[in-house]
Amino acid sequence: MKKISILLFSLAALLGGCNDDDFYELKQGPNPLIIDVADMERATAGAYYALTGNSGNQSNFDALTVAAASISDEARFIPQAGGHGDVESFYLRNSLTDLGISNSAFIASYKAIGQCNQWLPIIENGELDGLEGSSQLPRMQGELYFLRAYSYLNLAKFFANPYTGGDLNSRYFPLRLKPVTALDEANAPAAPIGDVYEAIVADLIRAVDLLPANAVGQVASYEHGRANKFAAAALLARVYLQMGRFNDALPLCDLVIDQNEGAYDLSEQPIEAWNKSWSGGSKEVLWYYAMGNTPNNPNGLGGTASGWKLPRRFSLFNYATSSTVDQMPGNSQNSISASTRTLAISDALLTTAGWIDAERTPTQKALNDLRFTQLVHYNAGNDPTFAAVPQKQYWVNKYWRGPLSDRRVGALPLLRLSEVYLTRALIHFQNGSPQEAADDLNAVRRRAWDEMAAGEPYTDLTAAEVTLETIHSERMIELMFEGDRPYYLQGLKLPIPNGDRDAGSIPFDAPNLYFQIPLNERELNSGLGG
């Protein structure tokens, strides 16, 4: 049989053998395995699992993070480190190249979408109403809406022009909101990108309404990386920001920050969002991916101890790796291969943060900032890992910071409270409320300040000192290498600076900031864009 498109995946799983036209005849209903609420619980958990595609090298999470860092001004490409073809293409903003990382984002997104479309009709049609545990069905429905929206948002970022610029009738990929049951549905043409965003918004509005504030204790796996009301609200605020609908985002920010029933705050140091095991537990992380499959995680929301289904591409820029041995105390080799870590923190970001002086030495401001001392790695001398690199580099060090016993089971933060504070600070400032903007901005800055370090004591910014550039810079620092920077600027219709490439910038809606639909998909469906 010839290769099959990921858009046909759900269909192929349901159809009979290859016998002429009989191949395309649906033999049984699409949901034969769902017979009770417990089955639906496992199916919902599986939709989270689908976000990592077929393997850790097809993860949605790290694919978009690597692309965003590469095309923005927050990273510098290190060719002497061995290079990486996809990363170099991203960094050069070469959108015409067919990239493996792009393929990963496409596959993982549609796998999760297919799962959500498969299971949502069962709940929506009331097929399990009245069964034991059916009171949990609205929560599962909200989770599936949330995951479908998250997946389509990733597709839109990766493969389409920004909502705030360009033609909203432009078409790149299909919009599927129901199970695929026929070949013509699987090969349907791409939908207008404006329709995709409206579907994302509709799903997240439903998710905010359906999801509980907290259902820990009601179901065994719910505490391990499952979305709740505040995660859905934060994601919807992110979407509205990207769409330029700032005032629609404001009440969602208020909900997450002021009405979270004490579940979330910025009372912990920055590292505490990144050093937890798969069970999570940070006070600021609104949603995380549970990496690792343990006996207490029966629904398999993460990878296994061997690393399968484990997002691996953070190793393209992060100092710590998924290898336990490399990160053990006393191991001076840090035996990451020189061909792996190819994106360092740009001098543009380090200068914006005030973290380096003219000799590229850390400043006192850097040593006072816990985001630098806890989440950035640098060597005082030459970088021993990259002897060929002519100068020392600064590496982001957020990922793989879980327990030393096995860093592969660390909880991967995907939505953090600090992002919501920074979004609200922007909106307050734009709405003519600089004091409220300062309050939100200072909440993020204050918790990052190390009172124990020598130097100037921390002081809050006054309302008069807050500017749009202050807010933009603080967000760049706080969310560095988390997949935010270019899409935030696009939502504001701001140019994307070139960073360490050269002086200048490119327009926020430049076509080389989004990428081609994978070639094999375009060959199988001529209706796809890109």
XYZ file of C-alpha atoms in Angstrom:
530
model
C 0.000 0.000 0.000
C 1.193 3.541 -0.630
C 1.970 5.913 2.237
C -0.924 7.461 4.093
C -1.303 11.081 5.153
C -1.634 11.948 8.825
C -4.937 13.536 7.837
C -6.087 10.039 6.883
C -4.845 8.483 10.108
C -8.162 8.427 11.931
C -9.936 7.121 8.858
C -7.452 4.319 8.221
C -7.727 3.136 11.804
C -11.460 2.585 11.334
C -11.667 0.998 7.911
C -11.375 -2.603 6.775
C -8.725 -4.220 4.545
C -7.516 -3.020 1.169
C -10.033 -4.672 -1.180
C -10.811 -2.264 -4.001
C -13.608 0.139 -3.097
C -14.469 -1.881 -0.003
C -11.444 -0.266 1.600
C -13.356 2.999 1.839
C -16.548 1.545 3.261
C -16.977 2.158 7.003
C -17.371 -1.265 8.613
C -18.289 -0.251 12.153
C -19.101 2.766 14.259
C -16.160 5.032 15.073
C -16.196 4.469 18.858
C -16.502 0.721 19.561
C -14.078 0.848 22.497
C -15.980 3.406 24.595
C -18.534 1.515 26.637
C -18.385 3.322 29.982
C -17.111 6.475 31.669
C -13.828 4.832 32.689
C -13.117 4.138 29.012
C -13.772 7.792 28.214
C -11.395 8.839 30.992
C -8.626 6.775 29.426
C -9.464 8.095 25.970
C -9.268 11.685 27.219
C -5.878 10.999 28.777
C -4.774 9.547 25.457
C -5.510 12.827 23.703
C -2.839 14.495 25.863
C -0.477 11.674 24.999
C -1.143 12.215 21.289
C 0.452 15.668 21.475
C 3.836 13.944 21.255
C 3.055 12.328 17.909
C 4.617 8.938 17.265
C 7.722 9.575 19.356
C 9.606 12.190 21.322
C 11.017 13.526 18.064
C 7.477 14.360 16.937
C 6.451 16.349 19.973
C 4.311 19.451 19.585
C 5.851 21.149 22.599
C 9.528 21.322 21.703
C 8.974 21.710 17.944
C 7.228 25.078 18.305
C 9.636 26.216 21.039
C 12.673 25.561 18.853
C 11.081 27.289 15.848
C 10.012 30.340 17.857
C 13.451 30.805 19.397
C 15.144 30.372 16.032
C 13.076 32.844 14.007
C 12.995 35.514 16.732
C 15.763 37.651 18.220
C 16.173 35.672 21.449
C 18.634 33.080 20.086
C 21.884 32.992 18.155
C 22.781 30.064 15.910
C 26.162 28.463 16.641
C 27.403 26.812 13.424
C 30.725 25.869 15.045
C 28.832 23.652 17.461
C 28.044 21.238 14.686
C 24.891 22.836 13.388
C 21.451 21.415 12.800
C 19.807 21.699 9.401
C 16.281 22.467 10.575
C 17.445 24.970 13.178
C 19.689 26.719 10.678
C 16.788 26.982 8.219
C 14.582 28.460 10.930
C 17.323 30.880 11.968
C 17.856 31.970 8.375
C 14.076 32.307 8.134
C 14.018 30.035 5.118
C 10.350 29.106 4.952
C 10.638 27.261 1.650
C 12.513 24.319 3.137
C 10.674 21.113 3.987
C 11.706 20.540 7.616
C 11.504 17.552 9.901
C 10.581 19.738 12.884
C 7.678 21.206 10.909
C 6.541 17.706 10.077
C 6.610 16.861 13.777
C 4.388 19.799 14.648
C 1.924 18.853 11.912
C 1.739 15.174 12.879
C 1.392 15.730 16.608
C -1.275 18.395 16.165
C -3.479 16.286 13.922
C -3.029 13.195 16.060
C -4.391 15.103 19.049
C -7.154 16.702 16.947
C -8.158 13.276 15.638
C -8.396 11.946 19.190
C -10.529 14.880 20.321
C -12.843 14.600 17.311
C -13.195 10.887 17.912
C -14.341 11.139 21.528
C -16.239 14.439 21.720
C -19.379 13.207 19.877
C -19.868 10.431 22.427
C -20.169 12.999 25.201
C -22.046 15.558 23.115
C -24.599 12.958 22.011
C -25.227 11.804 25.569
C -24.181 8.209 24.898
C -22.767 7.778 28.414
C -25.306 9.852 30.332
C -26.638 8.159 33.439
C -23.750 5.693 33.772
C -21.623 5.503 36.883
C -19.276 8.488 36.996
C -21.141 10.419 34.307
C -20.903 13.588 36.403
C -17.258 13.739 35.221
C -18.184 13.863 31.537
C -18.471 17.677 31.285
C -14.932 17.958 32.643
C -13.619 15.493 30.046
C -15.523 17.358 27.335
C -13.827 20.577 28.424
C -10.427 18.903 28.310
C -11.002 17.684 24.765
C -12.106 21.144 23.625
C -8.996 22.577 25.290
C -6.643 20.115 23.582
C -8.231 20.598 20.169
C -7.867 24.362 20.488
C -4.254 24.034 21.647
C -3.434 21.835 18.660
C -5.040 24.160 16.112
C -3.268 27.135 17.673
C 0.073 25.401 17.181
C -0.789 24.688 13.554
C -1.766 28.316 13.021
C 1.484 29.596 14.513
C 3.649 27.206 12.545
C 1.978 27.164 9.139
C -0.143 30.308 8.668
C 0.136 34.060 8.425
C -0.601 35.867 11.701
C -4.206 36.716 12.465
C -3.318 40.381 12.959
C -1.861 40.734 9.482
C -2.546 39.238 6.119
C -5.643 37.784 4.570
C -7.924 35.897 7.001
C -9.296 34.053 3.967
C -5.888 32.538 3.247
C -5.922 28.749 3.547
C -3.220 26.419 4.795
C -4.685 23.297 6.455
C -8.097 21.695 7.019
C -10.309 22.548 9.968
C -11.750 19.300 11.321
C -14.338 19.426 14.087
C -15.817 15.940 13.692
C -14.505 12.421 13.061
C -13.273 11.593 9.578
C -15.403 8.783 8.141
C -14.777 9.037 4.389
C -11.853 9.614 2.063
C -13.200 12.869 0.654
C -13.442 14.254 4.192
C -9.841 13.264 4.886
C -8.657 15.065 1.754
C -10.832 18.137 2.256
C -9.278 21.481 1.267
C -7.752 23.882 3.731
C -10.008 26.256 5.669
C -9.690 30.057 5.921
C -7.304 30.875 8.754
C -9.889 33.265 10.183
C -12.278 30.328 10.583
C -9.547 28.346 12.334
C -9.062 31.084 14.915
C -12.786 31.419 15.493
C -12.978 27.660 16.089
C -10.101 27.914 18.572
C -11.900 30.683 20.453
C -15.195 28.768 20.474
C -13.520 25.632 21.844
C -11.735 27.541 24.590
C -14.859 29.435 25.626
C -16.544 26.048 26.052
C -13.528 24.722 27.939
C -13.506 27.633 30.395
C -17.208 27.036 31.031
C -16.956 23.255 31.417
C -13.690 22.730 33.228
C -13.590 22.799 37.037
C -11.198 24.957 39.006
C -9.768 21.770 40.457
C -10.803 18.128 40.237
C -7.837 16.605 42.058
C -9.070 13.676 44.101
C -12.045 13.007 41.842
C -10.008 11.006 39.332
C -6.626 9.378 39.855
C -4.699 11.019 37.017
C -6.294 14.474 37.034
C -3.539 16.050 39.096
C -0.890 14.939 36.613
C -0.859 17.529 33.863
C -4.565 17.760 33.051
C -6.098 21.116 32.150
C -8.480 23.013 34.437
C -10.538 26.206 34.121
C -7.554 28.471 34.729
C -5.385 26.756 32.130
C -8.174 27.195 29.565
C -8.629 30.860 30.521
C -4.876 31.508 30.251
C -4.721 29.848 26.841
C -7.711 31.839 25.616
C -6.065 35.045 26.840
C -2.965 34.044 24.853
C -5.112 33.511 21.753
C -6.880 36.849 22.144
C -3.513 38.579 22.528
C -2.318 36.969 19.310
C -5.536 38.080 17.591
C -5.135 41.650 18.820
C -8.330 41.361 20.914
C -6.746 42.791 24.040
C -9.844 43.799 25.963
C -11.323 40.331 25.469
C -8.209 38.951 27.173
C -8.475 41.235 30.225
C -11.313 39.500 32.139
C -9.626 36.157 31.532
C -6.421 37.491 33.074
C -8.441 38.748 36.034
C -10.003 35.308 36.420
C -6.652 33.524 36.412
C -4.828 35.965 38.691
C -7.510 37.112 41.122
C -10.033 34.272 41.237
C -7.929 31.118 41.298
C -8.973 30.236 44.862
C -5.394 30.493 46.133
C -4.152 27.714 43.865
C -1.631 29.855 41.967
C 0.668 32.734 42.850
C 4.214 34.015 42.300
C 5.459 33.258 45.804
C 8.101 30.730 44.681
C 11.454 31.385 43.038
C 11.634 30.978 39.238
C 13.416 27.603 39.363
C 10.456 26.052 41.203
C 8.427 26.005 37.986
C 11.055 23.821 36.322
C 12.468 21.410 38.905
C 9.409 19.314 39.724
C 8.889 15.675 38.931
C 6.130 14.496 36.595
C 3.565 15.102 39.350
C 4.115 18.859 39.165
C 3.387 21.045 42.157
C 4.649 24.532 41.308
C 2.511 27.409 42.563
C 2.756 29.286 39.251
C 2.378 26.536 36.639
C -1.162 26.518 35.271
C -0.632 23.555 32.948
C 2.273 21.213 32.339
C 3.059 18.081 30.366
C 3.817 15.124 32.611
C 6.988 13.577 31.221
C 7.417 10.022 32.438
C 5.193 7.009 32.938
C 5.205 5.641 36.463
C 2.998 3.181 38.370
C 1.147 6.155 39.834
C 0.447 7.540 36.375
C -1.694 4.732 34.939
C -3.090 6.691 32.025
C 0.319 7.268 30.501
C 0.224 11.059 30.180
C 3.948 11.275 29.552
C 6.791 9.206 28.203
C 8.370 6.105 29.642
C 11.529 5.864 31.652
C 13.380 4.908 28.466
C 12.488 8.262 26.912
C 9.962 7.170 24.286
C 7.337 9.870 23.687
C 9.676 12.223 25.527
C 10.066 15.706 23.960
C 13.747 15.661 23.024
C 14.420 18.759 20.968
C 14.995 21.027 23.959
C 18.527 19.625 23.733
C 18.993 21.848 20.685
C 19.297 24.873 22.953
C 19.102 23.883 26.632
C 22.236 23.346 28.726
C 20.856 20.468 30.788
C 19.998 17.374 28.820
C 17.627 14.478 29.338
C 20.577 12.302 30.281
C 20.805 11.577 33.991
C 24.567 10.955 33.853
C 25.413 14.223 32.140
C 23.816 16.245 34.910
C 25.029 14.428 38.016
C 27.060 16.602 40.446
C 30.783 16.270 39.897
C 30.561 15.341 36.240
C 32.827 17.949 34.706
C 32.466 16.619 31.183
C 28.771 17.378 30.687
C 29.052 14.955 27.809
C 26.503 16.491 25.488
C 27.748 16.129 21.938
C 28.948 19.259 20.193
C 26.447 18.687 17.401
C 23.418 18.986 19.683
C 23.225 22.356 21.384
C 23.121 24.848 18.511
C 21.080 27.805 19.826
C 22.602 30.013 22.505
C 20.966 33.021 24.143
C 21.456 36.011 21.866
C 23.480 39.009 22.923
C 20.400 40.992 21.941
C 18.414 39.336 24.737
C 21.303 39.503 27.224
C 21.748 43.215 26.500
C 18.021 43.918 26.733
C 18.017 42.221 30.129
C 21.089 44.203 31.233
C 22.829 40.922 31.999
C 26.172 41.485 30.197
C 28.645 44.327 29.934
C 30.768 45.331 26.957
C 33.106 42.375 27.594
C 30.117 39.984 27.737
C 30.697 39.451 31.446
C 27.673 39.075 33.749
C 26.643 42.344 35.364
C 25.529 42.866 38.939
C 21.975 43.108 37.607
C 22.365 39.602 36.209
C 23.676 38.285 39.517
C 20.681 39.817 41.282
C 18.198 38.251 38.876
C 17.187 34.699 39.802
C 16.135 34.099 36.216
C 19.795 34.486 35.304
C 21.409 32.671 38.216
C 18.865 29.817 38.213
C 17.827 29.465 34.565
C 20.913 30.451 32.562
C 24.240 28.588 32.324
C 27.542 30.172 31.409
C 31.212 29.340 31.919
C 33.533 31.967 33.288
C 36.220 30.965 30.784
C 35.962 29.326 27.397
C 33.072 26.958 26.945
C 34.631 23.485 27.403
C 31.903 21.798 25.391
C 32.606 23.791 22.244
C 36.326 24.313 21.803
C 35.725 25.574 18.276
C 33.434 28.391 19.430
C 35.511 31.567 19.581
C 33.782 33.028 22.637
C 31.855 31.766 25.616
C 28.115 31.376 25.213
C 25.169 31.770 27.532
C 22.704 28.869 27.420
C 19.137 28.782 28.618
C 18.842 26.164 31.366
C 15.120 25.764 32.035
C 14.383 22.319 30.667
C 15.397 18.904 32.045
C 15.662 20.381 35.538
C 13.660 17.665 37.285
C 14.975 15.290 39.966
C 18.613 14.271 39.595
C 17.556 10.629 39.802
C 15.944 10.904 36.362
C 15.586 14.295 34.693
C 13.437 12.718 32.001
C 10.402 12.683 34.303
C 10.425 16.425 34.975
C 7.133 18.279 34.615
C 7.251 20.471 31.499
C 5.568 23.876 32.128
C 3.326 24.965 29.247
C 1.283 27.787 30.803
C 2.667 29.923 33.618
C 1.055 32.589 35.773
C 3.808 35.110 35.031
C 2.718 35.169 31.367
C -0.796 36.147 32.433
C 0.545 38.956 34.640
C 2.603 40.305 31.746
C -0.353 40.122 29.375
C -2.502 42.045 31.841
C 0.254 44.613 32.378
C 0.277 45.291 28.638
C -3.496 45.663 28.464
C -3.640 47.952 31.493
C -0.964 50.190 29.988
C -2.698 50.329 26.620
C -5.955 51.197 28.399
C -4.374 54.169 30.151
C -3.856 52.564 33.585
C -0.080 52.779 34.131
C -0.268 52.137 37.878
C -2.109 48.862 37.378
C 0.404 47.977 34.680
C 3.238 48.735 37.095
C 1.658 46.561 39.787
C 1.488 43.558 37.467
C 4.947 44.156 36.044
C 6.436 44.494 39.523
C 4.837 41.231 40.644
C 6.954 39.435 38.032
C 10.108 41.472 38.619
C 9.969 41.306 42.413
C 9.870 37.536 42.675
C 12.873 37.301 40.326
C 15.069 39.535 42.476
C 17.629 37.849 44.724
C 17.635 39.814 47.962
C 20.616 37.774 49.176
C 22.906 38.862 46.344
C 25.156 41.865 46.741
C 24.414 45.056 44.883
C 21.500 47.462 44.699
C 18.349 46.560 46.665
C 15.220 45.837 44.714
C 12.922 48.762 43.952
C 9.537 48.667 42.226
C 8.984 50.502 38.984
C 6.736 53.515 39.373
C 3.818 54.135 37.059
C 5.825 56.927 35.417
C 8.685 54.543 34.657
C 6.559 51.957 32.873
C 6.591 52.093 29.090
C 5.553 49.697 26.364
C 9.221 48.901 25.811
C 9.606 48.073 29.510
C 6.748 45.601 29.248
C 8.045 44.082 26.008
C 11.531 43.664 27.478
C 10.323 42.099 30.703
C 8.268 39.595 28.754
C 11.242 38.701 26.560
C 13.306 37.977 29.683
C 10.640 36.107 31.642
C 9.446 33.888 28.791
C 12.752 33.377 26.980
C 12.861 30.142 25.007
C 9.273 29.225 25.852
C 7.831 29.739 22.365
C 6.341 33.182 23.018
C 8.495 35.927 21.525
C 7.624 36.101 17.784
C 3.908 35.438 18.277
C 3.621 38.089 20.988
C 5.168 40.638 18.641
C 2.875 39.533 15.826
C -0.180 40.072 18.023
C 1.003 43.648 18.558
C 1.902 44.121 14.866
C 5.489 44.871 15.857
C 8.477 44.011 13.665
C 10.572 40.989 14.575
C 14.108 42.238 15.336
C 17.030 40.505 13.676
C 18.823 40.113 16.987
C 22.381 38.881 16.539
C 22.018 38.392 12.772
C 22.477 42.058 11.949
C 20.852 45.414 12.554
C 17.233 45.915 11.651
C 14.130 43.759 11.665
C 11.573 42.118 9.411
C 7.828 42.848 9.273
C 5.673 40.912 11.726
C 3.700 39.400 8.841
C 6.680 38.450 6.692
C 5.944 35.152 4.899
C 9.248 33.621 5.995
C 8.084 33.581 9.631
C 5.752 30.660 8.975
C 6.525 27.447 7.201
C 5.450 25.003 4.548
C 3.002 22.209 5.177
C 5.100 18.994 5.014
C 5.742 17.865 1.463
C 4.236 14.402 1.899
C 0.973 15.979 3.062
C 0.877 18.376 0.111
C 1.518 15.502 -2.289
C -1.456 13.608 -0.904
C -3.813 16.578 -0.640
C -3.539 19.289 -3.258
C -5.933 21.432 -1.231
C -3.337 22.208 1.422
C -1.574 25.553 1.528
C 2.011 26.444 2.261
